[in-house]
Structure formats: structure tokens, C-alpha cells
PDB file of C-alpha atoms in Angstrom:
ATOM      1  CA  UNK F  27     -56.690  42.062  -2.546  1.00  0.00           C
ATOM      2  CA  UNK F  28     -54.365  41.624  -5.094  1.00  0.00           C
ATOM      3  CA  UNK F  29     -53.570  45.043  -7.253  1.00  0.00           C
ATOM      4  CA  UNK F  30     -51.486  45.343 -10.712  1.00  0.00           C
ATOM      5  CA  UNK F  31     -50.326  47.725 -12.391  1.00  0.00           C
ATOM      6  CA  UNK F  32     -50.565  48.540 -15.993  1.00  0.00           C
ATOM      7  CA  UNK F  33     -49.983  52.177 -17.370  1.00  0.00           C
ATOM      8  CA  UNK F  34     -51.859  51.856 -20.563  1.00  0.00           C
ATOM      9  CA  UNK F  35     -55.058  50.886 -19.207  1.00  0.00           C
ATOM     10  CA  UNK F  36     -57.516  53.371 -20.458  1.00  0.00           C
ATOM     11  CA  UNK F  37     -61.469  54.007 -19.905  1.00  0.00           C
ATOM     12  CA  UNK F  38     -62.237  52.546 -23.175  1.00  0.00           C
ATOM     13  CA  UNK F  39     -59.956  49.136 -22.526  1.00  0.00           C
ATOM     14  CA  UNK F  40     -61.498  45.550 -22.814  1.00  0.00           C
ATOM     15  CA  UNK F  41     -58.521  43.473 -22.538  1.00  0.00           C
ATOM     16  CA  UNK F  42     -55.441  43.190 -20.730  1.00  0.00           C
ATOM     17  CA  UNK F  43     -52.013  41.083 -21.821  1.00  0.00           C
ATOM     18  CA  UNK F  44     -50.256  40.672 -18.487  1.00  0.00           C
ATOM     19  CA  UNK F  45     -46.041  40.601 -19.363  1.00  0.00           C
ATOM     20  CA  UNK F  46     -44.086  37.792 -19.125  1.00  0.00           C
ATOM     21  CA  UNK F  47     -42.659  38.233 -15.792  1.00  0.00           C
ATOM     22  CA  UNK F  48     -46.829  39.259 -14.215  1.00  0.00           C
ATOM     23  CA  UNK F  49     -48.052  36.225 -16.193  1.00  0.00           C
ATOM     24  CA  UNK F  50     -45.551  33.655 -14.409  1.00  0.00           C
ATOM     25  CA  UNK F  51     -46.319  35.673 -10.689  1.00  0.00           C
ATOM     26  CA  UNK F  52     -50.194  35.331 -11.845  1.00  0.00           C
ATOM     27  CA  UNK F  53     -49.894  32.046 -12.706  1.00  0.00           C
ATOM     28  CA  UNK F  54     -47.269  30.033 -10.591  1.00  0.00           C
ATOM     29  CA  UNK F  55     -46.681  32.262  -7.621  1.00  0.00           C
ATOM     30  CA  UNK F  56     -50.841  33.350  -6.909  1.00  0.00           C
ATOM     31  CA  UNK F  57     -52.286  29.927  -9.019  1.00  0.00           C
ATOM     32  CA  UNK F  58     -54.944  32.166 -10.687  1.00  0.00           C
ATOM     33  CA  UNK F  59     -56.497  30.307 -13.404  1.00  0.00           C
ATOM     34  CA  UNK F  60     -59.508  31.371 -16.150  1.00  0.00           C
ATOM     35  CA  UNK F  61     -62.498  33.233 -14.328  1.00  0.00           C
ATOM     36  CA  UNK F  62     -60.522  34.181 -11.310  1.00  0.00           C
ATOM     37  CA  UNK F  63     -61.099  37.733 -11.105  1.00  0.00           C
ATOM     38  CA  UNK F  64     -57.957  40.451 -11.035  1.00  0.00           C
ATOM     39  CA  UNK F  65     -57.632  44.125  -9.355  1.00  0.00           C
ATOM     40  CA  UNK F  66     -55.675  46.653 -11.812  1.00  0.00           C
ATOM     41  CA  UNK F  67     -54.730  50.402 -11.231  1.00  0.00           C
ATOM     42  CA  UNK F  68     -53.009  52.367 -14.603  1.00  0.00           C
ATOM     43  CA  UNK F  69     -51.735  54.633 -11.619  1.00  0.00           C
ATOM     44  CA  UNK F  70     -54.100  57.548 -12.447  1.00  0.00           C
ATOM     45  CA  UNK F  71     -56.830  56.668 -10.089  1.00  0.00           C
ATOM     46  CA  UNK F  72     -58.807  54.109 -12.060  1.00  0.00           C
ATOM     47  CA  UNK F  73     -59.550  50.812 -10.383  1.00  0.00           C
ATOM     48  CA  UNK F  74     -60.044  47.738 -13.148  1.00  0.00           C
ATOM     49  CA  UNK F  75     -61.673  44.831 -12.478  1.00  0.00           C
ATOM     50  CA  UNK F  76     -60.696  41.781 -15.192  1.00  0.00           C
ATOM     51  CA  UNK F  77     -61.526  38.432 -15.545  1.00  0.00           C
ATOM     52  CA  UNK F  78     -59.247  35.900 -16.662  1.00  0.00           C
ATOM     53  CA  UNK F  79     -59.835  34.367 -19.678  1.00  0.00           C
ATOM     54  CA  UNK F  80     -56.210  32.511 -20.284  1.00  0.00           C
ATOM     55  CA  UNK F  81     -53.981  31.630 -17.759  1.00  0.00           C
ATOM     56  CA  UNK F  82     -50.177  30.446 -18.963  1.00  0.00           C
ATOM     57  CA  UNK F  83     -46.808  31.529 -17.421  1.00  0.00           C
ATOM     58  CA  UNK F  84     -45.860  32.483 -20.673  1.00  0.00           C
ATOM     59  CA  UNK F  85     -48.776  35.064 -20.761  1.00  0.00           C
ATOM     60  CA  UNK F  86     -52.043  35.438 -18.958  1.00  0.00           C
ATOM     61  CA  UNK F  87     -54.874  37.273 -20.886  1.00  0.00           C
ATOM     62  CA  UNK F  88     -58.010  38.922 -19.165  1.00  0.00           C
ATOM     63  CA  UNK F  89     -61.183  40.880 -19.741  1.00  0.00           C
ATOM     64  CA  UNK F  90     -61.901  44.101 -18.572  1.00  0.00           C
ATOM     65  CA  UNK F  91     -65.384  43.876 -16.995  1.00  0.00           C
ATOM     66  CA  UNK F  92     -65.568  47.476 -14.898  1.00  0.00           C
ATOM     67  CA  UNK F  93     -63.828  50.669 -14.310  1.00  0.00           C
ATOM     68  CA  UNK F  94     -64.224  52.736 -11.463  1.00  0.00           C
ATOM     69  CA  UNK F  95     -62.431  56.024 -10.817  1.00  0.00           C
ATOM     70  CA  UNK F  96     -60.747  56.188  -7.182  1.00  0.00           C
ATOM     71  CA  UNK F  97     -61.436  58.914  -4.672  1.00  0.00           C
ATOM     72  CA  UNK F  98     -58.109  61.412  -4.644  1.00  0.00           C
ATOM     73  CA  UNK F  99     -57.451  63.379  -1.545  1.00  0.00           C
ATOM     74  CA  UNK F 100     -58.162  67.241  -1.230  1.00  0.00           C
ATOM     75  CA  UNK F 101     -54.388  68.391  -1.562  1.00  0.00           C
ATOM     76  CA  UNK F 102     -51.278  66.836  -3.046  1.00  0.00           C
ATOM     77  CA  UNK F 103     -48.235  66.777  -1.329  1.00  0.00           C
ATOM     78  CA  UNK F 104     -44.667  67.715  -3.655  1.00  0.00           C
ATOM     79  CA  UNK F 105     -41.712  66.820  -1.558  1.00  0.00           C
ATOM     80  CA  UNK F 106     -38.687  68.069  -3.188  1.00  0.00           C
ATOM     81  CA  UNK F 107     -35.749  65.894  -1.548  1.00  0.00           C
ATOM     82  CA  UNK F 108     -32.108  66.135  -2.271  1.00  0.00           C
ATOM     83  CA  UNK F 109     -30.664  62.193  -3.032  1.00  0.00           C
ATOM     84  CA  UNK F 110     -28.734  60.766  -0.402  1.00  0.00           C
ATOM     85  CA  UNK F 111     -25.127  59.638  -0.265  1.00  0.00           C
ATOM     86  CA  UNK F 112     -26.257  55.860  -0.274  1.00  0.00           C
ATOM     87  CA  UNK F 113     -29.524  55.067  -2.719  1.00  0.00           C
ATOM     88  CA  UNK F 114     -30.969  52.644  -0.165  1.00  0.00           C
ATOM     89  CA  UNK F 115     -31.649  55.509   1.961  1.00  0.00           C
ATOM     90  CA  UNK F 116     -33.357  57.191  -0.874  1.00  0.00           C
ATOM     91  CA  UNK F 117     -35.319  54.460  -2.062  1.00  0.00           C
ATOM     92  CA  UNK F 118     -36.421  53.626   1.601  1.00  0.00           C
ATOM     93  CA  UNK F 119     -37.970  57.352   1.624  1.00  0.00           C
ATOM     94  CA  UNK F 120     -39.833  56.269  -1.790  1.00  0.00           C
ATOM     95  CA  UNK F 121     -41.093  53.371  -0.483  1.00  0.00           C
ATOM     96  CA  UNK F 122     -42.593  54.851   2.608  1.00  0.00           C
ATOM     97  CA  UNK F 123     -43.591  57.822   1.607  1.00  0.00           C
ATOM     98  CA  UNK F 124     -45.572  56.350  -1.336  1.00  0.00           C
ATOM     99  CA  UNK F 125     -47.227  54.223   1.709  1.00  0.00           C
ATOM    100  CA  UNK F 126     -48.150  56.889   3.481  1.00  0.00           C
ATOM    101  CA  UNK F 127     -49.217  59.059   0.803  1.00  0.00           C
ATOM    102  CA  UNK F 128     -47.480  61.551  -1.797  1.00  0.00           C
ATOM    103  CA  UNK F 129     -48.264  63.073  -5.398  1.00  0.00           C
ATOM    104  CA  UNK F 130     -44.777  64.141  -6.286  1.00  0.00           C
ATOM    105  CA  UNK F 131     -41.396  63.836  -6.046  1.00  0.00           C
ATOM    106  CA  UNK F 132     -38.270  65.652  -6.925  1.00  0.00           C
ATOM    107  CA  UNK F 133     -34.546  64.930  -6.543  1.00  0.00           C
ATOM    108  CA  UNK F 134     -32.646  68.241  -5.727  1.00  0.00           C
ATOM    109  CA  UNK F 135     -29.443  68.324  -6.420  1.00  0.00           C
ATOM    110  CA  UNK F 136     -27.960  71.186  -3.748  1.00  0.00           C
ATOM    111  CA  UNK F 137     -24.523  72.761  -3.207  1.00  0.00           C
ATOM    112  CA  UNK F 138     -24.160  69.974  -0.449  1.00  0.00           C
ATOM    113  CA  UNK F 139     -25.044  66.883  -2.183  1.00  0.00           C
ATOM    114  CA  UNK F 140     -22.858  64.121  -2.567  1.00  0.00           C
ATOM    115  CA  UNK F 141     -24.841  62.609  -5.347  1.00  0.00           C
ATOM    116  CA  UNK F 142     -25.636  63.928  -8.210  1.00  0.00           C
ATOM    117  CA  UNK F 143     -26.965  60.889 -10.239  1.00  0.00           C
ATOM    118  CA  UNK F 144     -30.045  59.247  -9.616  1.00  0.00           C
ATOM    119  CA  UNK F 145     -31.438  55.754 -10.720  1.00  0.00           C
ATOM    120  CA  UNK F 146     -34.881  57.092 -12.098  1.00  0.00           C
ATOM    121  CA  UNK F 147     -35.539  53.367 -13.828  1.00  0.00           C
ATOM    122  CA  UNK F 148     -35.010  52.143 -10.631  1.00  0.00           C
ATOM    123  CA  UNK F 149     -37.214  54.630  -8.391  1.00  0.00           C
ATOM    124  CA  UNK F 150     -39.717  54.113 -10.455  1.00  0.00           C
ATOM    125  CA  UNK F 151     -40.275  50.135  -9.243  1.00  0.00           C
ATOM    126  CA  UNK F 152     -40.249  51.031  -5.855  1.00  0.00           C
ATOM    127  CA  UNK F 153     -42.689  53.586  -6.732  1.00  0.00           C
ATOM    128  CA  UNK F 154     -45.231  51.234  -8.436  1.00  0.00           C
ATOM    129  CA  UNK F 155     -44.200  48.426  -5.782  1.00  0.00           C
ATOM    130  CA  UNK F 156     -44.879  50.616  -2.996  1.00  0.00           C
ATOM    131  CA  UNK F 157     -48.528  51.931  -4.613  1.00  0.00           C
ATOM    132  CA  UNK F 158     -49.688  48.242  -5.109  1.00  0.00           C
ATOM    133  CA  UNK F 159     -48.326  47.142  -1.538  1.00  0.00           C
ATOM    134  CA  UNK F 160     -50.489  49.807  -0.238  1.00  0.00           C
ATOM    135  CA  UNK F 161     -53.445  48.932  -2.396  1.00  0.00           C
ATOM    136  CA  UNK F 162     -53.386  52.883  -4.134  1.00  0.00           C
ATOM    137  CA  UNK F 163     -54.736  53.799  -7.384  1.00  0.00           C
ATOM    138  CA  UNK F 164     -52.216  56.942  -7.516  1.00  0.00           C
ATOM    139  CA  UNK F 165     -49.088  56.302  -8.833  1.00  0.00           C
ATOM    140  CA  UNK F 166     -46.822  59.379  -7.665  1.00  0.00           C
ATOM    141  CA  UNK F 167     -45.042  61.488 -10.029  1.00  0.00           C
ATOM    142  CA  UNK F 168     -40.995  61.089 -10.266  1.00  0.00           C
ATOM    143  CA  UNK F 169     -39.703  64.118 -12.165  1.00  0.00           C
ATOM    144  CA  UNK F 170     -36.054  64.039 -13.322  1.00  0.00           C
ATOM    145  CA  UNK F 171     -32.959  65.408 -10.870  1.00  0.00           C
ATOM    146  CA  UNK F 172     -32.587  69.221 -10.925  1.00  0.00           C
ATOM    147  CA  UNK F 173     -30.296  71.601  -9.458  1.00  0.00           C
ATOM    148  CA  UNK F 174     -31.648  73.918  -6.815  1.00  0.00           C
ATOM    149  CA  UNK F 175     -31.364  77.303  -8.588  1.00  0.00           C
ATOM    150  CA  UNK F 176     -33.776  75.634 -11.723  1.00  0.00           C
ATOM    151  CA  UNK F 177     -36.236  74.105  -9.367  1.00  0.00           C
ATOM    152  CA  UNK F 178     -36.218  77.411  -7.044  1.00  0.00           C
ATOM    153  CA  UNK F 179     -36.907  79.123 -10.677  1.00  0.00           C
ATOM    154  CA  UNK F 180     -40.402  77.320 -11.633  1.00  0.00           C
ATOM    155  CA  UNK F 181     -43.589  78.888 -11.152  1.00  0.00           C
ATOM    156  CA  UNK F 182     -45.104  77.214  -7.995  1.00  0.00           C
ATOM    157  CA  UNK F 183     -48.204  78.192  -6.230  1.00  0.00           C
ATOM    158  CA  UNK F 184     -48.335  75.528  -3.905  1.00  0.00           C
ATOM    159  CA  UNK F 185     -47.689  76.227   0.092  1.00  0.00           C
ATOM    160  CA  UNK F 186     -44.002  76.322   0.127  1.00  0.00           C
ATOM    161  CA  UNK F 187     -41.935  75.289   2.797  1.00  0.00           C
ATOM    162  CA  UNK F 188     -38.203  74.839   3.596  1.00  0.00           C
ATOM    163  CA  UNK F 189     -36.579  72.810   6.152  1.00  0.00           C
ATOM    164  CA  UNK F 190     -33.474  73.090   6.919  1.00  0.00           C
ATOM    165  CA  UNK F 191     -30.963  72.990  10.373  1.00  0.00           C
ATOM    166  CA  UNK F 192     -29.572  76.544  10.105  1.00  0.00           C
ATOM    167  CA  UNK F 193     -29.768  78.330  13.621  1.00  0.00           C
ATOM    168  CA  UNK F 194     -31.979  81.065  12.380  1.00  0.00           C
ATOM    169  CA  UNK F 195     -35.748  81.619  13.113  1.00  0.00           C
ATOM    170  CA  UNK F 196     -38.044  79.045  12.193  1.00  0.00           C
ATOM    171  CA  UNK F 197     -41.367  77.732  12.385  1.00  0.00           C
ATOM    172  CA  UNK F 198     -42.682  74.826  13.685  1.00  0.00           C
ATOM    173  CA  UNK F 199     -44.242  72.072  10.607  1.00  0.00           C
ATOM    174  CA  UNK F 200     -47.437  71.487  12.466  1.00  0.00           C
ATOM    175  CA  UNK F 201     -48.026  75.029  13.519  1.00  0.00           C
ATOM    176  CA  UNK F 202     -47.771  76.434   9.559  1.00  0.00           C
ATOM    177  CA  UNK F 203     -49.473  73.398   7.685  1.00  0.00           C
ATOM    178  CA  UNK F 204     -52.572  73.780   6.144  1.00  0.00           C
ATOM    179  CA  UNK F 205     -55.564  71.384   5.661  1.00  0.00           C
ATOM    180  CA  UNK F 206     -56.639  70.432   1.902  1.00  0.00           C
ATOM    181  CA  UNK F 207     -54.091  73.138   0.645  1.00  0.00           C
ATOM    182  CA  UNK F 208     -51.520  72.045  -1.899  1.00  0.00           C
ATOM    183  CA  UNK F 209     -48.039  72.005  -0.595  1.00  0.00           C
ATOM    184  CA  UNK F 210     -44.366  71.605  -1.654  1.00  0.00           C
ATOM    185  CA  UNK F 211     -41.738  71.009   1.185  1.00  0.00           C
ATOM    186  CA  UNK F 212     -38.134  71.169   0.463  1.00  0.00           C
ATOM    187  CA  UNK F 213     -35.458  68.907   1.982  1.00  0.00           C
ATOM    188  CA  UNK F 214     -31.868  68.903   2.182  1.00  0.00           C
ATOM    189  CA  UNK F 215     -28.956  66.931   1.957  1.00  0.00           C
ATOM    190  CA  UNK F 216     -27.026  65.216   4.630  1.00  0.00           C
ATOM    191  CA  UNK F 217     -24.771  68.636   4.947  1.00  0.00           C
ATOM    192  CA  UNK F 218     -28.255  70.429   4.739  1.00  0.00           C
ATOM    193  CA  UNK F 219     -29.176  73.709   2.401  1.00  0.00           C
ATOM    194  CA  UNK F 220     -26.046  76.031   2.133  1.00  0.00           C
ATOM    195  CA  UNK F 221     -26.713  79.450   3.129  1.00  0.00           C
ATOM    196  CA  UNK F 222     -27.271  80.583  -0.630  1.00  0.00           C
ATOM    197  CA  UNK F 223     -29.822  78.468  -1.128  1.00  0.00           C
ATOM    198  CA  UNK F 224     -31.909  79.129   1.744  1.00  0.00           C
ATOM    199  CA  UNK F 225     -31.713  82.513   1.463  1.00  0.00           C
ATOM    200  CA  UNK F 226     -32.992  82.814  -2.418  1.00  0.00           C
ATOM    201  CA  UNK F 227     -35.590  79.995  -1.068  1.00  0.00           C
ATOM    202  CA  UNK F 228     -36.825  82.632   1.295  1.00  0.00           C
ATOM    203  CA  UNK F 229     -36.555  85.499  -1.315  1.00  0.00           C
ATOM    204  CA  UNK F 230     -39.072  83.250  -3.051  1.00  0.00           C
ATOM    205  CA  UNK F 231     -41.910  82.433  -0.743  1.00  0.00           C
ATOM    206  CA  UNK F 232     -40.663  79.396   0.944  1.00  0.00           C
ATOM    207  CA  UNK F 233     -41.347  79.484   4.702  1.00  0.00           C
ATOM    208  CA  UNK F 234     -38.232  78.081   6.966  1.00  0.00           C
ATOM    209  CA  UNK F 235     -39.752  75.136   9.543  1.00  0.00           C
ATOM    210  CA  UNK F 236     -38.582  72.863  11.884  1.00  0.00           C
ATOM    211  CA  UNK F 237     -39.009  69.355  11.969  1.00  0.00           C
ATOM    212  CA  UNK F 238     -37.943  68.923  15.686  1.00  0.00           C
ATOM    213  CA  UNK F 239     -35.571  69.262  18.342  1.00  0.00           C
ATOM    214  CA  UNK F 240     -33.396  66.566  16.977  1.00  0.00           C
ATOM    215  CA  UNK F 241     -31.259  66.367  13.457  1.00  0.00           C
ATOM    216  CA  UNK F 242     -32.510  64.367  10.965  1.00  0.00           C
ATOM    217  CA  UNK F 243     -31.171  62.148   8.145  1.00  0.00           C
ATOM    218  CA  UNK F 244     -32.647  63.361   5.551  1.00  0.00           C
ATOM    219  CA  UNK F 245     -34.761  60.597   4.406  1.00  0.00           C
ATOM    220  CA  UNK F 246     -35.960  60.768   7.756  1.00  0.00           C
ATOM    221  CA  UNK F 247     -36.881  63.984   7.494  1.00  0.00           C
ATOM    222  CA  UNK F 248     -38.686  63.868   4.359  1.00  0.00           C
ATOM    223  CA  UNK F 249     -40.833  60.448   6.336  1.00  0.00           C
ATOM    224  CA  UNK F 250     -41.794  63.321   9.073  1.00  0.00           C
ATOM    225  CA  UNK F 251     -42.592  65.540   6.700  1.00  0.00           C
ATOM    226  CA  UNK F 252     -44.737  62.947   4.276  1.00  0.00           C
ATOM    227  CA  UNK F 253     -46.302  61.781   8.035  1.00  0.00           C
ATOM    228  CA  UNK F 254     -47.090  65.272   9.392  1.00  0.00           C
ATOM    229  CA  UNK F 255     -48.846  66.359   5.994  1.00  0.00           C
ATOM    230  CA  UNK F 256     -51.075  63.313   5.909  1.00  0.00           C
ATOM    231  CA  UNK F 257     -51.823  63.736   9.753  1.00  0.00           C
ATOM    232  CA  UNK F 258     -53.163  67.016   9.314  1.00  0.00           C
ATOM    233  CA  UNK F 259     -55.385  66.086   7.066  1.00  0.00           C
ATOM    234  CA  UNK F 260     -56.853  63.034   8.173  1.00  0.00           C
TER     235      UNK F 260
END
């Protein structure tokens, strides 16, 4: 199955104008001509089903003949990751963790990090990319870069966790996850949390875990992390 993506796509819609760029991919790249049937998400867990009803490079039109709302998983999974020195490490992380399954995602920017500037335009096409690769009706949620003090600062009631590579007691991930309970995990940069910030992570209910008895990248990190959460619950 083929699956598109169109944001505006409502209960209520009947027709679909594909942009220039899907038109040309619908009609030179997959050959889809009138009646040929299309798969659409608007990345809030409704599956379209449209039927084409003109078929040009220039712009393919189709008719919305069904809606169905997609089954969502018990939990959602935050993962609050600081960007990494090189963006292709970063967008890697999107890619796969939007595979394997993630509601939310937030750039950190922590006393460590050696960027500070993300390319939110350009996360966001992996993001959609990655959800249509992987045939998912849930589009994650990119929120903008914050520093660690403001995100530390919002009211969250998920399960909080922090990992980080400080030689201080910790907790395994697998032995303090939870089934089908909400969770936010925090991950650092490449020179991990400073001391600071895991300290006023624990003064706020974050829980310090390991990830293993190896150091991590931390886009690798964030993968385990994505992985073990979806394992748990499967």
C-alpha cells in the first residue's frame, strides 16, 4: 500500500487536490490513472480512501469515498532529545524512531549542546516521510527547541525519566518502564546532562536510568529508548 499525506483532510472532506510535486509522483513515478484507488492519512489517525477522478502531472484530483479512524496505542511515548552536533544524526533518530513508534518530540537545548539551532521545516519531512514509509496514521508531534530549565518548568504528568552517564545510582530502563502508562524520557547531548541539570531533573520527578553497560551516541540512545518503550508494550 501506498499512503499520502495531507494535513487538511477532515471527516467531512469529499475531495482531495494532490500538489504539484504528489501529482507528478502519482502520475509518472506510480502510473495511477482515473479510478485507481489512493490510501491518505491527515496524520491524526484517520485513514482515507479516494478514488481518482483526474490524473495529470500538473495535478491529480480524487474523491473521498471512506474514512476510517486508526487504532492508537494505549500510551504515548515523549522523547525529549538534545540535537546533535551533526543534523544527520538527528534526523536519523527521527526517521527511526517515527518507524518504530513515537507521539512526541522535543529538541533540548542543554548546557552541553553544541547546537543550538534546529531545522524544524526540515524535521518535519522526515517526520511525514518516515510515518508513510511505515504505513502510520499518526503523524508525531515536533515542538519547537527549548532550553532545559523551560522544558524542566512545564507541568508534566507523564512517567518521567532521565538518562544520563553520570556515575551515580541509577536504574535500569526495562526494570522502571511501565506498560500502557504515558512516558517522557529525557536524553542528552554528546557531552551528556551537566550536573545542574540532572540534579533539578531529579528535584522534579524524573527518575535517573541506564540504558546499558556501554556509552551511547545520543541518537543511539534515544533508538534504545524509542525500542525498549515499544517492546514493553507489545
Amino acid at each position: 500500500m501506498q499512503l499520502f499525506y495531507n494535513h487538511t483532510l477532515t471527516a467531512s472532506s469529499s475531495e482531495i487536490k494532490f500538489s504539484r510535486e504528489e501529482s507528478k509522483h502519482i502520475a509518472k513515478v506510480l502510473r495511477k490513472k482515473e479510478g485507481d484507488q489512493l490510501h491518505i492519512t491527515n496524520g491524526y489517525g484517520v485513514l482515507f480512501i479516494a478514488r481518482i477522478t483526474f490524473s495529470n502531472p500538473s495535478q491529480c484530483i480524487a474523491k473521498i469515498e471512506n474514512h476510517e479512524q486508526q487504532y492508537h496505542k494505549k500510551y504515548r511515548l515523549h522523547l525529549a532529545v538534545a540535537p546533535t552536533k551533526m543534523n544527520d544524526r538527528y534526523e536519523w533518530f527521527l526517521e527511526k524512531a517515527t518507524e518504530i513508534g513515537i507521539d512526541e518530540i522535543t529538541p533540548v537545548i542543554c548546557d552541553h549542546s553544541e547546537r543550538k539551532i534546529i531545522k524544524a521545516e526540515r524535521f518535519e519531512r522526515i517526520l511525514q516521510s518516515a510515518m508513510k514509509q511505515s504505513l502510520q496514521c499518526y503523524l508525531p508531534k515536533l515542538n519547537p527547541a527549548i532550553t532545559f530549565s523551560e522544558f524542566i518548568k512545564q507541568e508534566n504528568k507523564d512517567h518521567l525519566l532521565i538518562a544520563h552517564c553520570e556515575e551515580t545510582k541509577k536504574q535500569s530502563l526495562k526494570s522502571v518502564l511501565l506498560q500502557e502508562v504515558n512516558t517522557t524520557i529525557l536524553i542528552g547531548p554528546e557531552g551528556d546532562f551537566s550536573t545542574k541539570e540532572i540534579d533539578t531533573a531529579l528535584r522534579s520527578g524524573y527518575t535517573p536510568v541506564t540504558l546499558g553497560e556501554t556509552r551511547l551516541r545520543t541518537e543511539t540512545a534515544a533508538i534504545v529508548a524509542a525500542h525498549s518503550v515499544a517492546f514493553i508494550n507489545t
